mmCIF file with all atom_site columns, C-alpha atoms in Angstrom:
data_model
loop_
_atom_site.group_PDB
_atom_site.id
_atom_site.type_symbol
_atom_site.label_atom_id
_atom_site.label_alt_id
_atom_site.label_comp_id
_atom_site.label_asym_id
_atom_site.label_entity_id
_atom_site.label_seq_id
_atom_site.pdbx_PDB_ins_code
_atom_site.Cartn_x
_atom_site.Cartn_y
_atom_site.Cartn_z
_atom_site.occupancy
_atom_site.B_iso_or_equiv
_atom_site.pdbx_formal_charge
_atom_site.auth_seq_id
_atom_site.auth_comp_id
_atom_site.auth_asym_id
_atom_site.auth_atom_id
_atom_site.pdbx_PDB_model_num
ATOM 1  C CA . MET Z 1 1  ? -25.845 -3.113  -9.541  1.00 60.00 ? 53  MET Z CA 1
ATOM 2  C CA . SER Z 1 2  ? -24.172 -5.286  -6.933  1.00 80.00 ? 54  SER Z CA 1
ATOM 3  C CA . ALA Z 1 3  ? -20.589 -4.832  -5.844  1.00 89.00 ? 55  ALA Z CA 1
ATOM 4  C CA . PRO Z 1 4  ? -17.980 -6.730  -7.840  1.00 94.00 ? 56  PRO Z CA 1
ATOM 5  C CA . THR Z 1 5  ? -16.269 -9.758  -6.367  1.00 95.00 ? 57  THR Z CA 1
ATOM 6  C CA . TRP Z 1 6  ? -12.528 -10.000 -5.850  1.00 95.00 ? 58  TRP Z CA 1
ATOM 7  C CA . ASP Z 1 7  ? -12.376 -12.428 -8.768  1.00 96.00 ? 59  ASP Z CA 1
ATOM 8  C CA . GLN Z 1 8  ? -14.134 -9.888  -11.011 1.00 97.00 ? 60  GLN Z CA 1
ATOM 9  C CA . LEU Z 1 9  ? -11.840 -7.082  -9.860  1.00 97.00 ? 61  LEU Z CA 1
ATOM 10 C CA . ARG Z 1 10 ? -8.795  -9.287  -10.442 1.00 97.00 ? 62  ARG Z CA 1
ATOM 11 C CA . ALA Z 1 11 ? -10.012 -10.293 -13.915 1.00 98.00 ? 63  ALA Z CA 1
ATOM 12 C CA . GLY Z 1 12 ? -10.645 -6.637  -14.761 1.00 97.00 ? 64  GLY Z CA 1
ATOM 13 C CA . GLY Z 1 13 ? -7.108  -5.644  -13.786 1.00 98.00 ? 65  GLY Z CA 1
ATOM 14 C CA . TYR Z 1 14 ? -8.293  -3.397  -10.934 1.00 98.00 ? 66  TYR Z CA 1
ATOM 15 C CA . MET Z 1 15 ? -6.354  -4.954  -8.054  1.00 98.00 ? 67  MET Z CA 1
ATOM 16 C CA . ILE Z 1 16 ? -3.768  -2.698  -6.426  1.00 97.00 ? 68  ILE Z CA 1
ATOM 17 C CA . VAL Z 1 17 ? -2.903  -4.774  -3.337  1.00 96.00 ? 69  VAL Z CA 1
ATOM 18 C CA . GLU Z 1 18 ? -3.280  -8.495  -2.938  1.00 95.00 ? 70  GLU Z CA 1
ATOM 19 C CA . ARG Z 1 19 ? -1.367  -10.000 -0.068  1.00 94.00 ? 71  ARG Z CA 1
ATOM 20 C CA . LEU Z 1 20 ? -2.065  -12.044 3.001   1.00 93.00 ? 72  LEU Z CA 1
ATOM 21 C CA . GLY Z 1 21 ? -4.506  -10.096 5.124   1.00 93.00 ? 73  GLY Z CA 1
ATOM 22 C CA . LEU Z 1 22 ? -5.201  -7.224  2.730   1.00 96.00 ? 74  LEU Z CA 1
ATOM 23 C CA . TRP Z 1 23 ? -6.944  -6.836  -0.604  1.00 97.00 ? 75  TRP Z CA 1
ATOM 24 C CA . ALA Z 1 24 ? -7.536  -3.495  -2.324  1.00 98.00 ? 76  ALA Z CA 1
ATOM 25 C CA . ALA Z 1 25 ? -8.751  -2.421  -5.738  1.00 98.00 ? 77  ALA Z CA 1
ATOM 26 C CA . VAL Z 1 26 ? -9.718  0.748   -7.583  1.00 98.00 ? 78  VAL Z CA 1
ATOM 27 C CA . TYR Z 1 27 ? -12.392 0.596   -10.260 1.00 97.00 ? 79  TYR Z CA 1
ATOM 28 C CA . PRO Z 1 28 ? -14.985 2.767   -12.027 1.00 96.00 ? 80  PRO Z CA 1
ATOM 29 C CA . ASN Z 1 29 ? -18.371 1.988   -10.494 1.00 93.00 ? 81  ASN Z CA 1
ATOM 30 C CA . SER Z 1 30 ? -21.755 1.994   -12.205 1.00 90.00 ? 82  SER Z CA 1
ATOM 31 C CA . ALA Z 1 31 ? -22.653 5.381   -10.647 1.00 91.00 ? 83  ALA Z CA 1
ATOM 32 C CA . GLY Z 1 32 ? -19.866 7.153   -12.549 1.00 93.00 ? 84  GLY Z CA 1
ATOM 33 C CA . ALA Z 1 33 ? -17.489 7.432   -9.616  1.00 95.00 ? 85  ALA Z CA 1
ATOM 34 C CA . VAL Z 1 34 ? -14.117 5.891   -8.878  1.00 97.00 ? 86  VAL Z CA 1
ATOM 35 C CA . ALA Z 1 35 ? -14.407 3.348   -6.089  1.00 97.00 ? 87  ALA Z CA 1
ATOM 36 C CA . LEU Z 1 36 ? -11.674 2.219   -3.738  1.00 97.00 ? 88  LEU Z CA 1
ATOM 37 C CA . VAL Z 1 37 ? -12.548 -1.095  -2.136  1.00 97.00 ? 89  VAL Z CA 1
ATOM 38 C CA . SER Z 1 38 ? -10.601 -2.930  0.537   1.00 97.00 ? 90  SER Z CA 1
ATOM 39 C CA . GLN Z 1 39 ? -10.940 -5.898  2.817   1.00 97.00 ? 91  GLN Z CA 1
ATOM 40 C CA . THR Z 1 40 ? -8.690  -7.058  5.594   1.00 95.00 ? 92  THR Z CA 1
ATOM 41 C CA . GLY Z 1 41 ? -8.178  -10.643 6.627   1.00 88.00 ? 93  GLY Z CA 1
ATOM 42 C CA . GLY Z 1 42 ? -10.726 -12.046 9.001   1.00 84.00 ? 94  GLY Z CA 1
ATOM 43 C CA . ARG Z 1 43 ? -13.491 -9.698  7.852   1.00 89.00 ? 95  ARG Z CA 1
ATOM 44 C CA . ASP Z 1 44 ? -16.412 -10.813 5.731   1.00 88.00 ? 96  ASP Z CA 1
ATOM 45 C CA . LYS Z 1 45 ? -17.266 -7.333  4.502   1.00 94.00 ? 97  LYS Z CA 1
ATOM 46 C CA . MET Z 1 46 ? -15.693 -5.201  1.781   1.00 95.00 ? 98  MET Z CA 1
ATOM 47 C CA . ASP Z 1 47 ? -15.230 -1.510  2.624   1.00 96.00 ? 99  ASP Z CA 1
ATOM 48 C CA . PHE Z 1 48 ? -15.982 1.016   -0.136  1.00 96.00 ? 100 PHE Z CA 1
ATOM 49 C CA . LEU Z 1 49 ? -14.931 4.617   -0.623  1.00 96.00 ? 101 LEU Z CA 1
ATOM 50 C CA . ASP Z 1 50 ? -16.285 6.420   -3.686  1.00 96.00 ? 102 ASP Z CA 1
ATOM 51 C CA . PHE Z 1 51 ? -14.628 9.473   -5.230  1.00 97.00 ? 103 PHE Z CA 1
ATOM 52 C CA . GLY Z 1 52 ? -16.366 11.766  -7.670  1.00 97.00 ? 104 GLY Z CA 1
ATOM 53 C CA . VAL Z 1 53 ? -14.573 12.167  -10.977 1.00 96.00 ? 105 VAL Z CA 1
ATOM 54 C CA . ASP Z 1 54 ? -13.711 15.761  -10.046 1.00 97.00 ? 106 ASP Z CA 1
ATOM 55 C CA . GLU Z 1 55 ? -12.093 14.593  -6.777  1.00 98.00 ? 107 GLU Z CA 1
ATOM 56 C CA . VAL Z 1 56 ? -9.721  12.056  -8.340  1.00 97.00 ? 108 VAL Z CA 1
ATOM 57 C CA . PRO Z 1 57 ? -7.006  14.545  -9.445  1.00 97.00 ? 109 PRO Z CA 1
ATOM 58 C CA . ARG Z 1 58 ? -6.690  15.820  -5.851  1.00 97.00 ? 110 ARG Z CA 1
ATOM 59 C CA . VAL Z 1 59 ? -6.546  12.252  -4.531  1.00 96.00 ? 111 VAL Z CA 1
ATOM 60 C CA . ILE Z 1 60 ? -3.747  11.495  -7.008  1.00 96.00 ? 112 ILE Z CA 1
ATOM 61 C CA . GLU Z 1 61 ? -1.918  14.692  -6.014  1.00 98.00 ? 113 GLU Z CA 1
ATOM 62 C CA . LYS Z 1 62 ? -2.104  13.808  -2.316  1.00 97.00 ? 114 LYS Z CA 1
ATOM 63 C CA . LEU Z 1 63 ? -1.046  10.203  -2.963  1.00 96.00 ? 115 LEU Z CA 1
ATOM 64 C CA . GLN Z 1 64 ? 2.002   11.420  -4.903  1.00 97.00 ? 116 GLN Z CA 1
ATOM 65 C CA . ALA Z 1 65 ? 2.954   13.841  -2.114  1.00 97.00 ? 117 ALA Z CA 1
ATOM 66 C CA . ALA Z 1 66 ? 2.556   11.119  0.520   1.00 97.00 ? 118 ALA Z CA 1
ATOM 67 C CA . LEU Z 1 67 ? 4.600   8.741   -1.627  1.00 96.00 ? 119 LEU Z CA 1
ATOM 68 C CA . GLN Z 1 68 ? 7.515   11.175  -1.767  1.00 97.00 ? 120 GLN Z CA 1
ATOM 69 C CA . VAL Z 1 69 ? 7.524   11.552  2.016   1.00 97.00 ? 121 VAL Z CA 1
ATOM 70 C CA . ALA Z 1 70 ? 7.207   7.782   2.505   1.00 97.00 ? 122 ALA Z CA 1
ATOM 71 C CA . GLU Z 1 71 ? 10.076  7.070   0.094   1.00 96.00 ? 123 GLU Z CA 1
ATOM 72 C CA . GLU Z 1 72 ? 12.326  9.496   1.966   1.00 95.00 ? 124 GLU Z CA 1
ATOM 73 C CA . GLY Z 1 73 ? 11.337  7.884   5.270   1.00 93.00 ? 125 GLY Z CA 1
ATOM 74 C CA . ARG Z 1 74 ? 12.051  4.428   3.885   1.00 91.00 ? 126 ARG Z CA 1
ATOM 75 C CA . ARG Z 1 75 ? 15.453  5.576   2.612   1.00 93.00 ? 127 ARG Z CA 1
ATOM 76 C CA . ARG Z 1 76 ? 16.373  6.973   6.047   1.00 93.00 ? 128 ARG Z CA 1
ATOM 77 C CA . TYR Z 1 77 ? 15.142  3.788   7.734   1.00 90.00 ? 129 TYR Z CA 1
ATOM 78 C CA . GLU Z 1 78 ? 17.189  1.575   5.399   1.00 92.00 ? 130 GLU Z CA 1
ATOM 79 C CA . GLU Z 1 79 ? 20.293  3.710   5.959   1.00 92.00 ? 131 GLU Z CA 1
ATOM 80 C CA . ALA Z 1 80 ? 19.849  3.452   9.734   1.00 91.00 ? 132 ALA Z CA 1
ATOM 81 C CA . GLU Z 1 81 ? 19.354  -0.318  9.487   1.00 92.00 ? 133 GLU Z CA 1
ATOM 82 C CA . ALA Z 1 82 ? 22.510  -0.663  7.369   1.00 91.00 ? 134 ALA Z CA 1
ATOM 83 C CA . ALA Z 1 83 ? 24.502  1.444   9.832   1.00 92.00 ? 135 ALA Z CA 1
ATOM 84 C CA . GLN Z 1 84 ? 23.226  -0.658  12.746  1.00 92.00 ? 136 GLN Z CA 1
ATOM 85 C CA . LEU Z 1 85 ? 24.141  -3.880  10.942  1.00 90.00 ? 137 LEU Z CA 1
ATOM 86 C CA . ALA Z 1 86 ? 27.623  -2.555  10.146  1.00 90.00 ? 138 ALA Z CA 1
ATOM 87 C CA . HIS Z 1 87 ? 28.080  -1.568  13.788  1.00 88.00 ? 139 HIS Z CA 1
ATOM 88 C CA . GLU Z 1 88 ? 27.033  -5.051  14.947  1.00 91.00 ? 140 GLU Z CA 1
ATOM 89 C CA . VAL Z 1 89 ? 29.464  -6.695  12.512  1.00 90.00 ? 141 VAL Z CA 1
ATOM 90 C CA . VAL Z 1 90 ? 32.315  -4.508  13.776  1.00 88.00 ? 142 VAL Z CA 1
ATOM 91 C CA . MET Z 1 91 ? 31.425  -5.269  17.402  1.00 89.00 ? 143 MET Z CA 1
ATOM 92 C CA . ARG Z 1 92 ? 31.314  -9.026  16.728  1.00 89.00 ? 144 ARG Z CA 1
ATOM 93 C CA . ALA Z 1 93 ? 34.654  -8.850  14.945  1.00 88.00 ? 145 ALA Z CA 1
ATOM 94 C CA . LYS Z 1 94 ? 36.173  -7.018  17.920  1.00 86.00 ? 146 LYS Z CA 1
ATOM 95 C CA . GLU Z 1 95 ? 34.740  -9.580  20.350  1.00 87.00 ? 147 GLU Z CA 1
ATOM 96 C CA . ALA Z 1 96 ? 36.044  -12.466 18.234  1.00 88.00 ? 148 ALA Z CA 1
ATOM 97 C CA . SER Z 1 97 ? 39.549  -11.007 18.086  1.00 87.00 ? 149 SER Z CA 1
ATOM 98 C CA . SER Z 1 98 ? 39.717  -10.415 21.866  1.00 78.00 ? 150 SER Z CA 1
#
């Protein structure tokens, strides 16, 4: 069986990322595995990674662990950005009042 097209993956509800420069989907393939397919902008070729059914729970576990770390990193980044913005506002206010 040939690989599905992006239109077929979209119609099947398998898309996980669809933005400028990156497309990704997860779908059950005809060989009884779970396939992760991606393509980056400017490339003609789809890249495939197949996981056996018995490997999927570990993939999910590792994705969840990575997500927790990423969320904490994003929170710290946003807090630092907010603090920097507040500092800049205070500095501008001081300069304006001088």
